[in-house]
Coordinates of C-alpha atoms in Angstrom, one line a residue:
M1454 CA 99.6 15.1 76.2
Q1455 CA 97.8 18.6 76.2
S1456 CA 94.1 18.0 76.0
V1457 CA 91.9 18.4 72.4
A1458 CA 88.2 19.5 72.0
A1459 CA 87.3 18.2 68.1
F1460 CA 84.2 20.3 67.0
T1461 CA 83.3 19.0 63.6
D1462 CA 79.6 19.0 61.6
T1463 CA 81.3 15.4 60.2
Y1464 CA 81.2 12.4 62.5
L1465 CA 80.3 8.6 62.8
P1466 CA 77.5 7.0 61.4
T1467 CA 78.7 9.2 58.1
V1468 CA 82.2 7.3 56.8
N1469 CA 83.6 10.2 54.2
G1470 CA 87.1 11.7 55.1
V1471 CA 86.1 14.0 57.7
S1472 CA 84.8 11.4 60.1
Y1473 CA 87.1 8.8 59.5
T1474 CA 90.4 11.3 60.2
V1475 CA 88.3 12.5 63.7
Q1476 CA 87.8 9.2 65.1
T1477 CA 91.3 8.0 63.2
W1478 CA 92.8 11.1 65.3
R1479 CA 91.1 9.8 68.5
D1480 CA 91.7 6.8 68.9
C1481 CA 95.2 7.0 68.4
W1482 CA 95.8 10.5 71.1
R1483 CA 93.5 8.1 73.7
E1484 CA 96.2 5.6 72.4
R1485 CA 98.5 7.3 73.8
G1486 CA 97.2 8.7 77.3
G1487 CA 96.1 11.7 75.5
R1488 CA 92.0 13.6 75.9
M1489 CA 90.5 14.2 72.7
D1490 CA 87.0 15.3 73.0
V1491 CA 84.7 15.3 69.6
V1492 CA 81.4 17.8 69.3
F1493 CA 79.6 16.8 66.6
P1494 CA 76.1 16.7 65.1
G1495 CA 74.2 13.9 67.0
T1496 CA 71.7 11.7 65.2
D1497 CA 69.6 8.5 66.2
D1498 CA 71.5 6.1 64.6
Y1499 CA 74.6 6.5 66.3
A1500 CA 75.4 5.9 70.6
P1501 CA 78.8 8.6 72.0
T1502 CA 81.2 6.4 73.4
D1503 CA 83.6 8.2 76.1
G1504 CA 84.3 11.7 75.2
E1505 CA 82.1 11.8 72.3
Y1506 CA 79.4 15.4 72.7
P1507 CA 76.4 15.1 69.7
V1508 CA 74.3 18.1 70.0
R1509 CA 71.0 18.7 68.5
S1510 CA 71.2 18.8 64.8
V1511 CA 69.5 19.1 61.3
S1512 CA 70.0 17.9 59.0
F1513 CA 71.3 19.8 55.2
P1514 CA 68.6 20.1 52.8
F1515 CA 70.8 20.2 49.5
Y1516 CA 73.3 18.1 50.7
D1517 CA 72.4 14.1 50.9
G1518 CA 73.7 12.7 54.2
F1519 CA 75.3 15.5 55.8
R1520 CA 73.7 17.5 59.0
L1521 CA 74.0 20.8 61.0
G1522 CA 73.9 20.4 64.1
V1523 CA 72.9 23.6 66.6
P1524 CA 75.7 25.9 67.8
R1525 CA 76.8 25.0 71.2
V1526 CA 79.7 24.2 74.0
P1527 CA 79.1 21.4 76.1
S1528 CA 80.2 22.4 79.4
R1529 CA 83.0 18.9 80.0
V1530 CA 85.0 20.4 77.0
E1531 CA 85.4 24.0 78.1
D1532 CA 88.5 23.0 80.1
V1533 CA 90.9 21.7 77.2
D1534 CA 93.9 23.8 76.1
V1535 CA 93.2 23.2 72.4
V1536 CA 90.1 23.3 70.4
H1537 CA 90.6 22.2 67.0
A1538 CA 88.4 22.7 64.3
H1539 CA 87.2 20.2 61.5
T1540 CA 84.5 22.4 59.7
P1541 CA 84.0 26.2 58.9
F1542 CA 80.4 25.6 59.8
A1543 CA 78.2 25.8 62.5
L1544 CA 80.2 24.1 65.2
G1545 CA 83.5 25.3 64.3
L1546 CA 82.1 28.5 65.2
S1547 CA 81.6 26.6 68.2
G1548 CA 84.9 25.8 68.5
L1549 CA 85.8 30.0 67.3
R1550 CA 83.4 30.8 71.0
L1551 CA 85.3 28.1 73.3
A1552 CA 88.6 29.2 72.0
R1553 CA 88.0 32.9 72.1
R1554 CA 86.4 32.8 75.6
E1555 CA 89.3 31.1 77.6
D1556 CA 92.1 32.2 75.7
R1557 CA 93.1 28.6 73.9
P1558 CA 94.7 27.5 70.8
F1559 CA 92.2 27.4 68.4
V1560 CA 93.2 24.5 65.2
V1561 CA 91.3 24.9 62.4
S1562 CA 91.7 21.6 60.1
Y1563 CA 91.1 22.1 55.7
H1564 CA 89.5 19.7 54.7
T1565 CA 86.8 20.6 52.1
P1566 CA 86.7 23.9 49.6
T1567 CA 83.1 24.2 50.1
G1568 CA 82.9 26.7 47.1
E1569 CA 83.2 23.6 45.0
Y1570 CA 79.9 22.4 45.7
A1571 CA 78.0 25.2 44.7
D1572 CA 76.0 22.8 41.5
Y1573 CA 74.4 21.5 45.1
L1574 CA 72.3 24.9 46.0
T1575 CA 72.3 25.7 42.4
S1576 CA 71.8 24.7 38.8
R1577 CA 72.4 28.6 37.3
E1578 CA 75.7 29.8 36.4
P1579 CA 75.3 32.6 37.9
F1580 CA 73.7 32.1 41.4
E1581 CA 76.7 28.8 41.4
R1582 CA 79.5 31.7 40.8
R1583 CA 77.7 34.5 43.7
I1584 CA 77.9 30.7 45.7
E1585 CA 81.2 30.9 45.6
S1586 CA 83.0 33.8 45.9
L1587 CA 80.9 34.4 48.8
S1588 CA 81.9 31.2 49.9
E1589 CA 86.0 32.0 49.4
R1590 CA 85.3 34.9 51.9
Y1591 CA 83.4 33.5 54.5
E1592 CA 86.0 31.3 54.5
R1593 CA 89.1 33.8 54.6
W1594 CA 87.0 35.2 57.5
F1595 CA 86.7 31.5 58.8
F1596 CA 90.5 30.8 58.1
D1597 CA 92.7 33.7 59.2
R1598 CA 91.0 34.4 63.4
A1599 CA 93.0 30.6 63.4
D1600 CA 96.7 30.2 65.1
A1601 CA 97.4 27.5 63.2
V1602 CA 95.6 26.1 59.6
L1603 CA 95.9 22.3 59.3
C1604 CA 96.3 21.4 55.7
P1605 CA 96.4 17.7 54.1
S1606 CA 98.3 18.0 51.4
T1607 CA 100.1 21.1 49.6
D1608 CA 97.4 21.4 46.8
A1609 CA 95.3 22.1 49.8
R1610 CA 97.4 24.5 50.9
D1611 CA 98.0 27.1 47.7
H1612 CA 93.7 26.8 47.3
L1613 CA 93.7 28.8 50.6
R1614 CA 96.7 30.8 50.2
D1615 CA 96.7 31.7 46.2
E1616 CA 93.2 31.7 45.7
V1617 CA 91.0 32.0 48.8
G1618 CA 93.5 34.4 50.3
V1619 CA 93.8 33.0 53.5
D1620 CA 96.3 34.3 55.6
G1621 CA 97.6 32.5 58.4
R1622 CA 99.4 29.9 59.7
L1623 CA 99.4 27.0 56.8
T1624 CA 101.4 24.2 57.7
V1625 CA 100.7 20.5 55.5
L1626 CA 100.3 18.3 57.9
S1627 CA 99.1 14.1 56.1
N1628 CA 95.5 13.0 57.6
G1629 CA 97.3 9.6 57.5
V1630 CA 95.5 5.8 57.2
D1631 CA 95.4 3.4 59.6
I1632 CA 97.8 0.7 58.4
E1633 CA 97.6 -1.4 61.4
R1634 CA 93.8 -1.7 59.6
F1635 CA 94.2 -1.5 55.8
T1636 CA 97.2 -3.9 55.3
P1637 CA 96.9 -6.4 52.7
A1638 CA 94.1 -9.6 53.0
D1639 CA 95.4 -12.4 51.9
D1640 CA 94.1 -14.5 49.6
A1641 CA 91.3 -16.1 51.7
A1642 CA 89.4 -13.3 52.5
I1643 CA 89.8 -12.4 49.4
A1644 CA 88.2 -15.1 48.0
D1645 CA 85.4 -14.9 50.9
F1646 CA 84.9 -11.4 49.8
R1647 CA 83.7 -11.9 46.2
E1648 CA 81.5 -14.6 47.2
R1649 CA 79.7 -12.8 49.7
Y1650 CA 79.3 -9.5 47.2
D1651 CA 79.0 -12.0 44.0
L1652 CA 81.6 -11.3 42.2
P1653 CA 83.7 -13.1 39.0
D1654 CA 86.7 -14.0 38.0
G1655 CA 89.4 -11.4 36.5
P1656 CA 90.5 -8.1 36.7
L1657 CA 88.0 -6.0 39.1
V1658 CA 88.7 -2.1 39.2
G1659 CA 87.3 0.7 40.7
Y1660 CA 85.6 3.4 43.4
T1661 CA 84.0 3.8 47.2
G1662 CA 83.7 6.4 48.7
R1663 CA 80.4 9.1 48.4
H1664 CA 79.1 9.1 44.5
G1665 CA 78.3 13.6 44.8
F1666 CA 78.9 14.9 41.4
E1667 CA 82.0 16.2 42.3
K1668 CA 82.9 13.1 42.4
N1669 CA 83.2 13.0 38.3
L1670 CA 82.7 9.0 38.5
D1671 CA 80.4 9.2 34.8
E1672 CA 83.9 9.3 33.3
F1673 CA 85.2 6.3 35.3
V1674 CA 82.0 4.5 34.2
R1675 CA 82.5 5.8 30.3
A1676 CA 86.4 5.0 30.4
A1677 CA 85.8 1.9 32.1
A1678 CA 83.5 0.7 28.3
G1679 CA 85.8 -1.1 26.5
V1680 CA 88.5 -2.2 29.4
D1681 CA 88.1 -6.2 30.0
A1682 CA 87.4 -6.0 33.2
T1683 CA 84.1 -5.7 35.9
V1684 CA 83.5 -2.5 37.6
V1685 CA 82.7 -1.9 41.8
F1686 CA 82.0 0.8 43.1
G1687 CA 81.8 0.9 47.0
G1688 CA 79.8 3.4 49.0
D1689 CA 76.7 5.9 47.9
G1690 CA 75.4 9.0 47.5
P1691 CA 73.4 11.3 45.1
A1692 CA 75.5 10.1 41.4
R1693 CA 74.3 5.8 42.0
E1694 CA 70.8 6.1 40.0
E1695 CA 72.7 8.0 37.2
L1696 CA 76.1 6.0 37.2
E1697 CA 73.9 2.6 37.4
S1698 CA 72.1 3.8 33.7
L1699 CA 75.3 5.0 32.5
A1700 CA 76.7 1.7 33.0
T1701 CA 74.3 0.2 32.1
E1702 CA 74.1 2.3 28.4
A1703 CA 77.9 1.2 28.4
G1704 CA 77.1 -2.0 28.5
L1705 CA 79.4 -2.9 31.4
D1706 CA 79.3 -5.8 33.6
A1707 CA 79.1 -3.0 36.8
R1708 CA 78.6 -3.9 40.4
F1709 CA 76.8 -1.3 42.8
L1710 CA 77.5 -3.1 46.2
G1711 CA 76.5 0.1 48.6
F1712 CA 78.0 0.9 51.5
L1713 CA 80.9 -1.7 52.1
P1714 CA 81.5 -2.3 56.3
R1715 CA 84.9 -1.2 57.8
E1716 CA 86.2 -4.2 58.4
D1717 CA 85.5 -5.2 54.7
L1718 CA 87.9 -2.4 52.8
P1719 CA 90.9 -4.0 53.9
A1720 CA 89.0 -7.0 50.8
F1721 CA 87.7 -4.6 49.0
Y1722 CA 90.8 -2.8 48.0
S1723 CA 93.0 -5.7 47.7
A1724 CA 90.6 -7.9 45.2
L1725 CA 90.6 -5.0 42.9
D1726 CA 93.8 -4.3 40.4
A1727 CA 92.8 -0.7 40.5
F1728 CA 91.0 1.5 42.2
V1729 CA 90.2 5.4 39.6
F1730 CA 90.2 8.1 41.7
P1731 CA 88.2 11.0 38.9
S1732 CA 87.3 13.6 41.4
P1733 CA 89.0 17.1 41.5
V1734 CA 87.7 18.2 44.1
E1735 CA 89.8 16.1 46.5
T1736 CA 92.5 18.1 49.4
Q1737 CA 93.6 15.1 49.8
G1738 CA 92.3 12.0 48.4
L1739 CA 92.4 9.3 51.7
V1740 CA 91.0 6.8 49.1
A1741 CA 93.6 6.3 47.4
L1742 CA 95.9 6.5 50.0
E1743 CA 94.1 3.3 51.9
A1744 CA 94.7 1.3 48.5
N1745 CA 98.1 2.6 48.6
A1746 CA 98.3 0.7 51.6
C1747 CA 96.7 -2.1 50.6
G1748 CA 99.3 -3.2 47.3
T1749 CA 96.3 -1.7 45.2
P1750 CA 98.1 0.7 42.7
V1751 CA 95.5 3.7 41.3
V1752 CA 94.8 5.3 38.2
G1753 CA 93.9 9.4 39.8
V1754 CA 92.8 12.3 38.0
D1755 CA 95.8 14.4 37.2
E1756 CA 93.8 17.9 39.7
G1757 CA 94.0 19.3 43.5
A1758 CA 95.4 17.0 45.5
L1759 CA 95.3 14.2 43.5
T1760 CA 97.9 15.3 41.6
D1761 CA 100.6 14.6 44.6
T1762 CA 98.9 12.1 47.1
V1763 CA 99.5 10.2 42.7
V1764 CA 103.2 9.7 42.6
D1765 CA 103.4 7.9 38.9
G1766 CA 105.1 5.1 38.3
V1767 CA 105.2 4.4 41.6
T1768 CA 101.3 4.2 42.8
G1769 CA 100.0 4.5 40.4
Y1770 CA 99.8 7.1 37.1
H1771 CA 98.0 10.2 36.4
Y1772 CA 95.3 11.4 33.5
P1773 CA 94.0 15.0 32.4
L1774 CA 90.4 15.6 33.3
G1775 CA 88.4 15.4 31.4
D1776 CA 89.9 13.3 29.0
V1777 CA 88.0 9.8 28.8
E1778 CA 90.3 8.1 26.1
D1779 CA 93.6 8.1 28.3
C1780 CA 91.7 7.9 31.5
R1781 CA 90.6 4.4 29.3
K1782 CA 95.0 4.1 28.8
T1783 CA 95.9 4.4 32.4
I1784 CA 93.6 1.8 33.6
R1785 CA 94.4 -0.4 31.6
R1786 CA 98.2 0.2 31.9
V1787 CA 97.6 0.3 35.6
L1788 CA 95.9 -3.2 34.6
D1789 CA 99.5 -4.8 33.2
E1790 CA 101.5 -3.5 35.6
R1791 CA 99.9 -4.2 38.4
E1792 CA 102.4 -6.7 40.5
A1793 CA 105.2 -3.8 40.1
L1794 CA 103.3 -0.7 41.4
S1795 CA 101.8 -3.3 43.5
A1796 CA 104.8 -3.8 45.1
S1797 CA 106.5 0.1 45.6
C1798 CA 102.7 1.4 47.3
L1799 CA 103.6 -1.3 49.7
D1800 CA 107.6 -0.3 49.8
R1801 CA 105.7 3.3 51.0
R1802 CA 103.3 1.8 53.5
E1803 CA 104.8 3.5 56.8
E1804 CA 105.6 6.5 55.3
L1805 CA 101.0 6.8 55.2
G1806 CA 100.2 5.8 59.0
V1807 CA 98.1 7.4 61.0
G1808 CA 100.8 7.5 63.6
R1809 CA 103.1 9.8 62.0
A1810 CA 100.6 12.7 61.6
V1811 CA 99.8 12.1 64.8
D1812 CA 103.7 12.5 66.2
E1813 CA 103.0 15.8 64.4
L1814 CA 100.3 17.1 65.5
A1815 CA 101.3 16.8 68.9
S1816 CA 104.6 18.7 67.5
L1817 CA 102.1 21.7 66.4
Y1818 CA 99.5 21.7 69.3
D1819 CA 102.4 21.8 71.8
R1820 CA 103.7 25.0 69.4
V1821 CA 100.8 27.0 69.8
V1822 CA 100.2 26.6 73.3
A1823 CA 103.4 27.6 73.9
E1824 CA 103.0 30.4 72.2
K1825 CA 99.9 31.4 74.0
E1826 CA 101.2 31.1 76.6
T1827 CA 103.8 33.5 76.1

């Protein structure tokens, strides 16, 4: 197996789609006997293990929980076969520098449409549009320097190609889900989860992940009004206070659990009767796939990667962005069809596995190394 240095601006202890993917791929790669080192922004809250190399970092003032690593290349990762960047920013540039200096293949994963977060920097629309334009120009410059760009969905690929204008080789490769971890919890585990988090009997509809304004979670809260179910939020973020106030105004029975330990997530997903995902900015939507792997159907907005991630009548249903009433109807429909949808979700579990993703990743690494050598 090829030896790999992965550069990321998001890693543990932060838990999100990027850090989850990097960690899961690394663990799977190492289980197969390979070497995949990780270079990431260091923090006092996480002690690195073997093959993890923190660099000095500073907090990013406009985006809570995000840190910028000071661009550098630890000497212990300089002898790898492949350099893989999971960010176009500070440490992604470190990866690019290493690849060019050592004449190694440079692979980039596209995780986040950076222009979507312009509203964190300004609330003035002209400046927001300008920031989005600059972000796309920078993305185009960075991704066009890669030997391969991995996109977790066809929507993400089409966005890079058609809207950002990336000319390089774009490959769709799902990030995959750890289906050994994300498996349906039994009745006892679900009952224990409900008891520990003081959740009532009856239907539960919910979401877990970052409570960011870009996630459009207020649409879920508004739609839940009138649905006979308790609303459960796992995770945290800058939009939480507003969501709590909105839920109170709507008279919802809403429970905000905060960040959940990873070992509790399978029980969380399994306890839900529907996972509601209104975010239009996803490049894949891993939490939707995690829910499906636990047998829980998804109500997903028909935008971005969720257009492909959610399969109507099989793993859940879509609703149009901005249509609160249709979202409400779709939640009710999923609740009505929960048993059949759950069965079809479980029938597709093997397709979601991270092992399949890593098989494809290994083949891609082999290909770019061979091309570099010719």
